[in-house]
PDB file of C-alpha atoms in Angstrom:
ATOM      1  CA  ALA A 793     -15.709 -14.198 -18.297  1.00 63.00           C
ATOM      2  CA  LEU A 794     -12.521 -12.200 -18.778  1.00 71.00           C
ATOM      3  CA  ASN A 795     -11.267 -11.607 -22.297  1.00 81.00           C
ATOM      4  CA  THR A 796      -7.575 -10.713 -22.497  1.00 79.00           C
ATOM      5  CA  TYR A 797      -7.011  -7.696 -24.708  1.00 78.00           C
ATOM      6  CA  ILE A 798      -3.233  -7.395 -24.424  1.00 81.00           C
ATOM      7  CA  GLN A 799      -0.507  -8.631 -22.119  1.00 82.00           C
ATOM      8  CA  ASN A 800       3.161  -7.812 -21.701  1.00 86.00           C
ATOM      9  CA  ARG A 801       5.537  -9.793 -19.494  1.00 82.00           C
ATOM     10  CA  GLY A 802       7.768  -6.792 -18.941  1.00 75.00           C
ATOM     11  CA  GLY A 803      11.200  -7.633 -17.619  1.00 73.00           C
ATOM     12  CA  LYS A 804      12.866  -4.265 -18.173  1.00 83.00           C
ATOM     13  CA  ILE A 805      13.829  -1.908 -15.393  1.00 88.00           C
ATOM     14  CA  PHE A 806      11.054   0.632 -14.791  1.00 92.00           C
ATOM     15  CA  TYR A 807       8.758  -1.372 -17.077  1.00 91.00           C
ATOM     16  CA  PRO A 808       6.831  -4.132 -15.248  1.00 91.00           C
ATOM     17  CA  GLY A 809       4.513  -6.695 -16.771  1.00 93.00           C
ATOM     18  CA  TYR A 810       0.820  -5.946 -17.186  1.00 95.00           C
ATOM     19  CA  VAL A 811      -2.364  -7.287 -18.712  1.00 95.00           C
ATOM     20  CA  ILE A 812      -5.485  -5.523 -20.003  1.00 95.00           C
ATOM     21  CA  CYS A 813      -8.688  -7.569 -19.788  1.00 95.00           C
ATOM     22  CA  VAL A 814     -12.340  -6.895 -20.501  1.00 95.00           C
ATOM     23  CA  ASP A 815     -15.004  -8.223 -18.120  1.00 94.00           C
ATOM     24  CA  HIS A 816     -18.233  -8.023 -20.112  1.00 93.00           C
ATOM     25  CA  SER A 817     -20.372  -9.273 -17.221  1.00 92.00           C
ATOM     26  CA  GLU A 818     -19.280  -6.347 -15.022  1.00 93.00           C
ATOM     27  CA  LYS A 819     -18.751  -3.935 -17.933  1.00 95.00           C
ATOM     28  CA  GLU A 820     -15.178  -3.211 -16.872  1.00 96.00           C
ATOM     29  CA  ILE A 821     -11.878  -2.692 -18.629  1.00 96.00           C
ATOM     30  CA  ILE A 822      -9.248  -3.966 -16.199  1.00 96.00           C
ATOM     31  CA  LEU A 823      -5.576  -3.022 -16.185  1.00 97.00           C
ATOM     32  CA  ALA A 824      -3.615  -5.299 -13.840  1.00 96.00           C
ATOM     33  CA  VAL A 825       0.044  -4.461 -13.170  1.00 96.00           C
ATOM     34  CA  ARG A 826       2.229  -7.353 -12.035  1.00 95.00           C
ATOM     35  CA  GLY A 827       4.126  -7.235  -8.761  1.00 93.00           C
ATOM     36  CA  THR A 828       7.831  -7.885  -8.268  1.00 91.00           C
ATOM     37  CA  PHE A 829       8.911 -10.896 -10.340  1.00 90.00           C
ATOM     38  CA  PHE A 830      12.082 -10.263 -12.358  1.00 87.00           C
ATOM     39  CA  PRO A 831      15.378  -8.986 -10.876  1.00 87.00           C
ATOM     40  CA  GLN A 832      14.727  -5.741 -12.745  1.00 88.00           C
ATOM     41  CA  ASP A 833      11.550  -5.317 -10.678  1.00 90.00           C
ATOM     42  CA  PHE A 834      13.597  -5.529  -7.478  1.00 88.00           C
ATOM     43  CA  LEU A 835      15.749  -2.686  -8.794  1.00 89.00           C
ATOM     44  CA  THR A 836      12.598  -0.621  -9.317  1.00 90.00           C
ATOM     45  CA  ASP A 837      11.604  -1.313  -5.693  1.00 92.00           C
ATOM     46  CA  LEU A 838      15.039  -0.250  -4.463  1.00 88.00           C
ATOM     47  CA  VAL A 839      15.053   3.109  -6.268  1.00 90.00           C
ATOM     48  CA  CYS A 840      13.101   4.336  -3.268  1.00 88.00           C
ATOM     49  CA  LYS A 841      14.277   7.908  -2.836  1.00 90.00           C
ATOM     50  CA  ALA A 842      11.424  10.411  -2.655  1.00 92.00           C
ATOM     51  CA  ALA A 843      11.007  12.325  -5.916  1.00 95.00           C
ATOM     52  CA  PRO A 844       9.117  15.661  -6.016  1.00 96.00           C
ATOM     53  CA  PHE A 845       5.494  15.177  -7.066  1.00 97.00           C
ATOM     54  CA  THR A 846       2.405  17.380  -7.345  1.00 96.00           C
ATOM     55  CA  PHE A 847      -1.210  16.235  -7.417  1.00 95.00           C
ATOM     56  CA  ALA A 848      -4.351  18.391  -7.232  1.00 90.00           C
ATOM     57  CA  GLN A 849      -2.232  21.409  -6.225  1.00 91.00           C
ATOM     58  CA  GLU A 850      -0.741  19.388  -3.365  1.00 93.00           C
ATOM     59  CA  ASN A 851       3.066  19.391  -3.354  1.00 96.00           C
ATOM     60  CA  GLY A 852       4.900  16.424  -1.930  1.00 96.00           C
ATOM     61  CA  HIS A 853       6.911  13.370  -2.897  1.00 96.00           C
ATOM     62  CA  CYS A 854       6.539  10.021  -4.617  1.00 97.00           C
ATOM     63  CA  HIS A 855       8.545   6.774  -4.718  1.00 96.00           C
ATOM     64  CA  ASP A 856      11.035   7.494  -7.506  1.00 95.00           C
ATOM     65  CA  GLY A 857      11.338   4.026  -9.067  1.00 95.00           C
ATOM     66  CA  MET A 858       7.590   3.415  -9.178  1.00 96.00           C
ATOM     67  CA  LEU A 859       6.939   6.908 -10.517  1.00 97.00           C
ATOM     68  CA  ARG A 860       9.311   6.261 -13.416  1.00 96.00           C
ATOM     69  CA  SER A 861       7.585   2.940 -14.084  1.00 96.00           C
ATOM     70  CA  ALA A 862       4.115   4.498 -13.975  1.00 97.00           C
ATOM     71  CA  ARG A 863       5.112   7.175 -16.463  1.00 97.00           C
ATOM     72  CA  ASN A 864       6.667   4.615 -18.803  1.00 95.00           C
ATOM     73  CA  LEU A 865       3.596   2.386 -18.746  1.00 95.00           C
ATOM     74  CA  LEU A 866       1.201   5.275 -19.139  1.00 95.00           C
ATOM     75  CA  CYS A 867       2.892   6.460 -22.341  1.00 94.00           C
ATOM     76  CA  LYS A 868       1.988   3.128 -23.916  1.00 92.00           C
ATOM     77  CA  ILE A 869      -1.246   2.223 -22.161  1.00 94.00           C
ATOM     78  CA  GLU A 870      -3.202   5.495 -22.054  1.00 96.00           C
ATOM     79  CA  PRO A 871      -3.768   5.552 -25.858  1.00 95.00           C
ATOM     80  CA  MET A 872      -4.925   1.912 -25.663  1.00 94.00           C
ATOM     81  CA  LEU A 873      -7.438   2.639 -22.903  1.00 95.00           C
ATOM     82  CA  SER A 874      -8.718   5.759 -24.646  1.00 94.00           C
ATOM     83  CA  GLY A 875      -9.178   3.790 -27.846  1.00 94.00           C
ATOM     84  CA  MET A 876     -11.033   0.990 -26.073  1.00 94.00           C
ATOM     85  CA  LEU A 877     -13.460   3.413 -24.425  1.00 94.00           C
ATOM     86  CA  LYS A 878     -14.384   4.792 -27.854  1.00 93.00           C
ATOM     87  CA  ARG A 879     -15.377   1.390 -29.222  1.00 93.00           C
ATOM     88  CA  ASP A 880     -19.128   0.905 -29.619  1.00 93.00           C
ATOM     89  CA  GLU A 881     -19.144  -2.505 -27.939  1.00 92.00           C
ATOM     90  CA  LEU A 882     -17.395  -1.039 -24.850  1.00 92.00           C
ATOM     91  CA  GLU A 883     -19.541   2.064 -24.490  1.00 91.00           C
ATOM     92  CA  GLY A 884     -20.272   2.836 -20.842  1.00 92.00           C
ATOM     93  CA  TYR A 885     -17.609   0.463 -19.490  1.00 95.00           C
ATOM     94  CA  LYS A 886     -15.651   1.389 -16.364  1.00 96.00           C
ATOM     95  CA  VAL A 887     -11.862   1.405 -16.124  1.00 97.00           C
ATOM     96  CA  VAL A 888     -10.349  -0.463 -13.159  1.00 97.00           C
ATOM     97  CA  LEU A 889      -6.640  -0.386 -12.340  1.00 98.00           C
ATOM     98  CA  THR A 890      -5.299  -2.969  -9.933  1.00 97.00           C
ATOM     99  CA  GLY A 891      -2.178  -4.747  -8.734  1.00 97.00           C
ATOM    100  CA  HIS A 892      -0.393  -6.317  -5.787  1.00 97.00           C
ATOM    101  CA  SER A 893       2.757  -4.957  -4.131  1.00 96.00           C
ATOM    102  CA  LEU A 894       4.889  -3.224  -6.777  1.00 96.00           C
ATOM    103  CA  GLY A 895       1.968  -3.523  -9.188  1.00 96.00           C
ATOM    104  CA  ALA A 896      -0.361  -1.850  -6.696  1.00 98.00           C
ATOM    105  CA  GLY A 897       2.059   1.036  -6.205  1.00 98.00           C
ATOM    106  CA  ILE A 898       2.465   1.613  -9.933  1.00 98.00           C
ATOM    107  CA  ALA A 899      -1.291   1.301 -10.578  1.00 98.00           C
ATOM    108  CA  SER A 900      -1.973   3.885  -7.839  1.00 98.00           C
ATOM    109  CA  ILE A 901       0.547   6.324  -9.297  1.00 98.00           C
ATOM    110  CA  MET A 902      -0.860   5.767 -12.793  1.00 98.00           C
ATOM    111  CA  THR A 903      -4.289   6.648 -11.414  1.00 98.00           C
ATOM    112  CA  ALA A 904      -2.936   9.894  -9.977  1.00 98.00           C
ATOM    113  CA  LEU A 905      -1.346  10.743 -13.324  1.00 97.00           C
ATOM    114  CA  LEU A 906      -4.528   9.895 -15.245  1.00 97.00           C
ATOM    115  CA  VAL A 907      -6.924  11.941 -13.108  1.00 96.00           C
ATOM    116  CA  SER A 908      -4.576  14.910 -13.399  1.00 95.00           C
ATOM    117  CA  SER A 909      -6.030  15.371 -16.892  1.00 94.00           C
ATOM    118  CA  PRO A 910      -9.604  16.757 -17.285  1.00 94.00           C
ATOM    119  CA  GLU A 911     -10.778  13.899 -19.509  1.00 92.00           C
ATOM    120  CA  TRP A 912      -9.862  11.149 -17.057  1.00 95.00           C
ATOM    121  CA  LEU A 913     -10.869  13.193 -14.008  1.00 94.00           C
ATOM    122  CA  GLU A 914     -14.386  13.518 -15.420  1.00 94.00           C
ATOM    123  CA  LEU A 915     -14.487   9.749 -15.924  1.00 94.00           C
ATOM    124  CA  ALA A 916     -13.351   9.191 -12.315  1.00 95.00           C
ATOM    125  CA  GLU A 917     -15.819  11.687 -10.855  1.00 93.00           C
ATOM    126  CA  ASN A 918     -18.631   9.856 -12.661  1.00 93.00           C
ATOM    127  CA  GLY A 919     -17.580   6.636 -10.948  1.00 92.00           C
ATOM    128  CA  ASN A 920     -16.087   5.105 -14.080  1.00 95.00           C
ATOM    129  CA  LEU A 921     -12.426   4.983 -13.043  1.00 97.00           C
ATOM    130  CA  HIS A 922     -11.009   3.498  -9.847  1.00 97.00           C
ATOM    131  CA  CYS A 923      -7.872   1.778  -8.582  1.00 98.00           C
ATOM    132  CA  PHE A 924      -7.733  -1.140  -6.136  1.00 97.00           C
ATOM    133  CA  GLY A 925      -4.322  -1.883  -4.646  1.00 97.00           C
ATOM    134  CA  TYR A 926      -3.384  -4.867  -2.467  1.00 96.00           C
ATOM    135  CA  GLY A 927      -0.347  -4.688  -0.204  1.00 96.00           C
ATOM    136  CA  THR A 928       0.484  -1.290  -1.704  1.00 97.00           C
ATOM    137  CA  PRO A 929       3.949   0.066  -0.812  1.00 96.00           C
ATOM    138  CA  CYS A 930       4.681   3.491   0.656  1.00 95.00           C
ATOM    139  CA  ILE A 931       4.478   5.684  -2.443  1.00 96.00           C
ATOM    140  CA  PHE A 932       3.121   9.174  -1.671  1.00 97.00           C
ATOM    141  CA  SER A 933       3.523  11.947   0.859  1.00 96.00           C
ATOM    142  CA  PRO A 934       0.588  11.760   3.322  1.00 95.00           C
ATOM    143  CA  ASN A 935      -1.133  14.871   1.916  1.00 96.00           C
ATOM    144  CA  ILE A 936      -1.120  13.473  -1.630  1.00 97.00           C
ATOM    145  CA  ALA A 937      -2.123  10.006  -0.418  1.00 96.00           C
ATOM    146  CA  ARG A 938      -5.201  11.526   1.262  1.00 96.00           C
ATOM    147  CA  SER A 939      -6.105  13.520  -1.858  1.00 96.00           C
ATOM    148  CA  LEU A 940      -6.442  10.253  -3.774  1.00 97.00           C
ATOM    149  CA  GLU A 941      -9.137   8.812  -1.485  1.00 96.00           C
ATOM    150  CA  PRO A 942     -11.938   9.273  -4.072  1.00 96.00           C
ATOM    151  CA  HIS A 943      -9.944   7.408  -6.719  1.00 97.00           C
ATOM    152  CA  VAL A 944      -7.860   4.722  -4.952  1.00 97.00           C
ATOM    153  CA  THR A 945      -8.746   1.981  -2.456  1.00 96.00           C
ATOM    154  CA  THR A 946      -5.847   0.200  -0.752  1.00 97.00           C
ATOM    155  CA  VAL A 947      -6.167  -3.075   1.150  1.00 95.00           C
ATOM    156  CA  VAL A 948      -3.541  -4.016   3.745  1.00 95.00           C
ATOM    157  CA  MET A 949      -3.495  -7.405   5.440  1.00 92.00           C
ATOM    158  CA  GLY A 950      -2.378  -7.708   9.051  1.00 89.00           C
ATOM    159  CA  ASN A 951       1.295  -7.018   9.692  1.00 91.00           C
ATOM    160  CA  ASP A 952       2.265  -6.878   5.994  1.00 94.00           C
ATOM    161  CA  MET A 953       5.637  -5.110   5.997  1.00 94.00           C
ATOM    162  CA  VAL A 954       5.512  -3.672   2.459  1.00 95.00           C
ATOM    163  CA  PRO A 955       2.953  -0.888   3.170  1.00 95.00           C
ATOM    164  CA  ARG A 956       5.182   0.108   6.112  1.00 93.00           C
ATOM    165  CA  PHE A 957       8.588  -0.159   4.474  1.00 91.00           C
ATOM    166  CA  SER A 958      10.183   2.981   3.091  1.00 89.00           C
ATOM    167  CA  LEU A 959      13.558   4.634   3.278  1.00 87.00           C
ATOM    168  CA  ASN A 960      12.116   6.806   6.043  1.00 88.00           C
ATOM    169  CA  SER A 961      10.828   3.871   8.137  1.00 85.00           C
ATOM    170  CA  PHE A 962      14.131   2.054   7.665  1.00 86.00           C
ATOM    171  CA  GLN A 963      16.010   5.139   8.889  1.00 84.00           C
ATOM    172  CA  ARG A 964      13.724   5.386  11.923  1.00 82.00           C
ATOM    173  CA  LEU A 965      14.328   1.723  12.753  1.00 82.00           C
ATOM    174  CA  ARG A 966      18.065   2.299  12.367  1.00 81.00           C
ATOM    175  CA  ASP A 967      17.857   5.218  14.792  1.00 80.00           C
ATOM    176  CA  MET A 968      16.019   3.129  17.364  1.00 76.00           C
ATOM    177  CA  VAL A 969      18.667   0.391  17.234  1.00 77.00           C
ATOM    178  CA  LYS A 970      21.498   2.939  17.503  1.00 76.00           C
ATOM    179  CA  GLN A 971      19.915   4.640  20.501  1.00 74.00           C
ATOM    180  CA  MET A 972      19.157   1.346  22.228  1.00 71.00           C
ATOM    181  CA  TRP A 973      22.819   0.446  21.845  1.00 72.00           C
ATOM    182  CA  LYS A 974      23.892   3.806  23.268  1.00 72.00           C
ATOM    183  CA  GLU A 975      21.423   3.872  26.166  1.00 70.00           C
ATOM    184  CA  ALA A 976      22.053   0.882  28.384  1.00 62.00           C
ATOM    185  CA  GLY A 977      18.894  -0.681  29.779  1.00 64.00           C
ATOM    186  CA  LYS A 978      16.503   0.687  27.139  1.00 62.00           C
ATOM    187  CA  ALA A 979      16.058  -2.673  25.434  1.00 60.00           C
ATOM    188  CA  ASN A 980      15.247  -4.417  28.722  1.00 62.00           C
ATOM    189  CA  GLU A 981      12.864  -1.626  29.673  1.00 60.00           C
ATOM    190  CA  ILE A 982      10.934  -2.061  26.428  1.00 57.00           C
ATOM    191  CA  ILE A 983      10.833  -5.855  26.589  1.00 54.00           C
ATOM    192  CA  GLN A 984       9.628  -5.855  30.191  1.00 55.00           C
ATOM    193  CA  ARG A 985       6.789  -3.486  29.360  1.00 50.00           C
ATOM    194  CA  PHE A 986       5.326  -5.743  26.675  1.00 48.00           C
ATOM    195  CA  GLU A 987       2.873  -8.352  27.804  1.00 43.00           C
ATOM    196  CA  VAL A 988       3.267 -11.820  26.329  1.00 38.00           C
ATOM    197  CA  GLN A 989      -0.186 -11.907  24.767  1.00 36.00           C
ATOM    198  CA  GLU A 990       0.249  -8.699  22.740  1.00 46.00           C
ATOM    199  CA  ARG A 991       0.547  -9.384  19.006  1.00 44.00           C
ATOM    200  CA  GLU A 992       1.938  -6.026  17.872  1.00 44.00           C
ATOM    201  CA  LEU A 993       5.256  -4.361  18.590  1.00 38.00           C
ATOM    202  CA  SER A 994       3.747  -0.906  18.032  1.00 42.00           C
ATOM    203  CA  GLY A 995       0.396   0.704  17.227  1.00 45.00           C
ATOM    204  CA  ILE A 996      -0.904  -0.311  13.831  1.00 44.00           C
ATOM    205  CA  GLY A 997      -3.949   1.845  13.170  1.00 43.00           C
ATOM    206  CA  GLY A 998      -7.680   1.808  13.821  1.00 44.00           C
ATOM    207  CA  PHE A 999      -6.448   3.367  17.035  1.00 43.00           C
ATOM    208  CA  GLU A1000      -9.542   2.992  19.232  1.00 44.00           C
ATOM    209  CA  TYR A1001      -9.631  -0.722  18.375  1.00 44.00           C
ATOM    210  CA  VAL A1002      -5.922  -1.287  18.926  1.00 46.00           C
ATOM    211  CA  GLU A1003      -5.702   0.726  22.144  1.00 45.00           C
ATOM    212  CA  SER A1004      -8.568  -1.312  23.620  1.00 47.00           C
ATOM    213  CA  ARG A1005      -6.287  -4.367  23.336  1.00 47.00           C
ATOM    214  CA  CYS A1006      -3.226  -2.685  24.808  1.00 49.00           C
ATOM    215  CA  SER A1007      -2.256  -2.542  28.432  1.00 52.00           C
ATOM    216  CA  ARG A1008      -0.711   0.522  30.028  1.00 51.00           C
ATOM    217  CA  ASN A1009       2.698  -1.195  29.927  1.00 50.00           C
ATOM    218  CA  THR A1010       2.411  -1.724  26.186  1.00 53.00           C
ATOM    219  CA  SER A1011       1.444   1.908  25.633  1.00 58.00           C
ATOM    220  CA  LEU A1012       4.468   3.072  27.587  1.00 53.00           C
ATOM    221  CA  ALA A1013       6.709   0.744  25.583  1.00 52.00           C
ATOM    222  CA  LYS A1014       5.384   2.215  22.361  1.00 56.00           C
ATOM    223  CA  GLU A1015       6.095   5.715  23.642  1.00 59.00           C
ATOM    224  CA  THR A1016       9.673   4.685  24.435  1.00 55.00           C
ATOM    225  CA  ILE A1017      10.137   3.207  20.955  1.00 55.00           C
ATOM    226  CA  SER A1018       8.689   6.322  19.332  1.00 59.00           C
ATOM    227  CA  SER A1019      11.066   8.579  21.243  1.00 56.00           C
ATOM    228  CA  LEU A1020      14.022   6.456  20.154  1.00 51.00           C
ATOM    229  CA  MET A1021      12.944   6.539  16.529  1.00 53.00           C
ATOM    230  CA  ASN A1022      12.707  10.329  16.639  1.00 56.00           C
ATOM    231  CA  SER A1023      16.238  10.716  17.982  1.00 51.00           C
ATOM    232  CA  PHE A1024      17.603  11.841  14.606  1.00 53.00           C
ATOM    233  CA  ASN A1025      16.245  14.160  11.927  1.00 58.00           C
ATOM    234  CA  ASP A1026      18.286  13.238   8.848  1.00 61.00           C
ATOM    235  CA  HIS A1027      15.431  11.262   7.310  1.00 75.00           C
ATOM    236  CA  GLU A1028      13.999  10.947   3.836  1.00 82.00           C
ATOM    237  CA  PRO A1029      10.448  12.367   3.520  1.00 88.00           C
ATOM    238  CA  SER A1030       7.764  10.133   5.000  1.00 89.00           C
ATOM    239  CA  LEU A1031       5.641   8.199   2.477  1.00 93.00           C
ATOM    240  CA  SER A1032       2.485   6.096   2.856  1.00 94.00           C
ATOM    241  CA  PRO A1033       0.124   3.978   0.724  1.00 96.00           C
ATOM    242  CA  ALA A1034      -2.437   5.867  -1.352  1.00 96.00           C
ATOM    243  CA  GLY A1035      -6.137   6.596  -1.089  1.00 96.00           C
ATOM    244  CA  LYS A1036      -8.724   5.093   1.236  1.00 96.00           C
ATOM    245  CA  ILE A1037      -6.967   2.364   3.183  1.00 95.00           C
ATOM    246  CA  VAL A1038      -8.770  -0.685   4.508  1.00 93.00           C
ATOM    247  CA  TRP A1039      -6.698  -2.523   7.102  1.00 91.00           C
ATOM    248  CA  ILE A1040      -7.695  -6.145   7.735  1.00 88.00           C
ATOM    249  CA  ASP A1041      -6.618  -7.616  11.045  1.00 80.00           C
ATOM    250  CA  ASP A1042      -6.447 -11.299  10.212  1.00 67.00           C
ATOM    251  CA  GLN A1043      -6.776 -13.095  13.531  1.00 61.00           C
ATOM    252  CA  PRO A1044      -6.968 -16.874  13.852  1.00 55.00           C
ATOM    253  CA  GLY A1045     -10.310 -18.030  15.212  1.00 50.00           C
ATOM    254  CA  GLU A1046     -10.895 -20.601  17.889  1.00 49.00           C
ATOM    255  CA  LYS A1047      -9.731 -24.130  17.179  1.00 47.00           C
ATOM    256  CA  ASN A1048     -11.681 -25.650  14.264  1.00 43.00           C
ATOM    257  CA  SER A1049     -13.401 -22.318  13.583  1.00 49.00           C
ATOM    258  CA  ALA A1050     -13.054 -19.766  10.812  1.00 56.00           C
ATOM    259  CA  ARG A1051     -10.687 -16.816  10.969  1.00 59.00           C
ATOM    260  CA  THR A1052     -11.977 -13.554  12.384  1.00 62.00           C
ATOM    261  CA  LEU A1053     -11.532 -10.540  10.119  1.00 71.00           C
ATOM    262  CA  ASN A1054     -11.701  -7.064  11.592  1.00 78.00           C
ATOM    263  CA  CYS A1055     -11.918  -4.500   8.778  1.00 83.00           C
ATOM    264  CA  ILE A1056     -11.008  -0.918   9.619  1.00 87.00           C
ATOM    265  CA  VAL A1057     -10.894   2.165   7.422  1.00 91.00           C
ATOM    266  CA  VAL A1058      -7.679   3.839   8.530  1.00 91.00           C
ATOM    267  CA  THR A1059      -8.126   7.431   9.652  1.00 88.00           C
ATOM    268  CA  ASP A1060      -4.452   8.409   9.813  1.00 89.00           C
ATOM    269  CA  PRO A1061      -2.241   6.345   7.461  1.00 88.00           C
ATOM    270  CA  SER A1062       0.734   8.613   8.089  1.00 86.00           C
ATOM    271  CA  LEU A1063       0.863   7.240  11.652  1.00 86.00           C
ATOM    272  CA  MET A1064      -0.341   3.710  11.055  1.00 87.00           C
ATOM    273  CA  PHE A1065       2.181   2.980   8.312  1.00 88.00           C
ATOM    274  CA  ARG A1066       5.022   5.162   9.513  1.00 86.00           C
ATOM    275  CA  ASP A1067       7.030   2.361  11.135  1.00 85.00           C
ATOM    276  CA  LEU A1068       7.791  -1.289  10.474  1.00 83.00           C
ATOM    277  CA  ILE A1069       6.194  -3.899  12.716  1.00 83.00           C
ATOM    278  CA  LEU A1070       8.672  -6.622  13.593  1.00 81.00           C
ATOM    279  CA  SER A1071       6.603  -9.795  13.721  1.00 84.00           C
ATOM    280  CA  ASN A1072       6.854 -13.421  12.632  1.00 87.00           C
ATOM    281  CA  ASP A1073       4.315 -12.863   9.838  1.00 88.00           C
ATOM    282  CA  MET A1074       5.583  -9.548   8.458  1.00 90.00           C
ATOM    283  CA  PHE A1075       6.764 -11.291   5.259  1.00 91.00           C
ATOM    284  CA  SER A1076       4.161 -14.037   4.876  1.00 90.00           C
ATOM    285  CA  ALA A1077       1.286 -11.573   5.308  1.00 90.00           C
ATOM    286  CA  HIS A1078       2.368  -9.899   2.080  1.00 93.00           C
ATOM    287  CA  LEU A1079       2.143 -12.993  -0.131  1.00 92.00           C
ATOM    288  CA  PRO A1080      -0.430 -12.571  -2.919  1.00 92.00           C
ATOM    289  CA  GLN A1081      -1.994 -15.972  -2.224  1.00 90.00           C
ATOM    290  CA  ASN A1082      -2.832 -14.815   1.302  1.00 87.00           C
ATOM    291  CA  TYR A1083      -4.629 -11.756  -0.041  1.00 89.00           C
ATOM    292  CA  SER A1084      -6.515 -13.688  -2.707  1.00 86.00           C
ATOM    293  CA  SER A1085      -7.577 -16.598  -0.482  1.00 80.00           C
ATOM    294  CA  LEU A1086      -8.796 -14.344   2.311  1.00 75.00           C
ATOM    295  CA  LEU A1087     -10.559 -11.835   0.079  1.00 76.00           C
ATOM    296  CA  ALA A1088     -12.249 -14.618  -1.879  1.00 74.00           C
ATOM    297  CA  GLN A1089     -14.143 -15.477   1.307  1.00 66.00           C
ATOM    298  CA  GLN A1090     -15.293 -11.921   1.928  1.00 59.00           C
ATOM    299  CA  GLN A1091     -17.625  -9.496   0.205  1.00 54.00           C
ATOM    300  CA  TYR A1092     -16.809  -6.306   2.077  1.00 48.00           C
ATOM    301  CA  LEU A1093     -14.624  -4.447  -0.420  1.00 51.00           C
ATOM    302  CA  PRO A1094     -17.447  -2.949  -2.541  1.00 46.00           C
ATOM    303  CA  HIS A1095     -18.699  -1.334   0.675  1.00 48.00           C
ATOM    304  CA  PHE A1096     -15.370   0.461   1.108  1.00 48.00           C
ATOM    305  CA  ALA A1097     -14.828   1.516  -2.530  1.00 51.00           C
TER     306      ALA A1097
END
């Protein structure tokens, strides 16, 4: 059973809601950061310029609004967590950070800030500190995101747009539209190359798996789209979700049968999550109830942690 230690509804800009619980059966102290809920949370999402950030001697960038939120929360929460770990009845307990969407991004950044200190790094290296993010936004430069693989596990469902949406990906999409408008016939060329049965507009990771489903026409269409998106260079730095990323391709099964889940550990997140996928489920795939209902049926995540 979970015992709630403290909860805060948040509601201020750069200060989201959170709850700290204790799971005595698993011997875990759990910090869960809430996703976007109040209008102030939307403002945090939209402060999406890339701020300079350094982790483990890797220089790069971080989502500005979520970085500010992570720092604000950490000032209040780190003393609480440290105090809890020193209590006799919680001796040997692990610390788990988690969240969905905005909450996942902030929890991931908080993890990076925590393990930057020797005390928390030792805890993490002993397997007693880890972050699990669901539908995590683009938050770190690819080099920093990779450096967090031992400490952060990110789960992405299908065509979820949030792990692929950043100022950089929006600018690339803008460039594609501008070039298609300028170059007559490009749109028709792309559409004609796609086969009706293909689900994706562009490559989405687990490349050997995806390419096996793609025809030559689809591959050529993707190359055309990529060239259009690279037409301009005035882009914000590229960002991606953090840590080890498990992508779940949620495909409907045969009629009256269960869904088929293909789970892939992404080898190159900087490519897989670089661009938005325009699909009819890009918004619905992100809903927290979809993550929770699907994951409740599966027991694969401990294998990937």
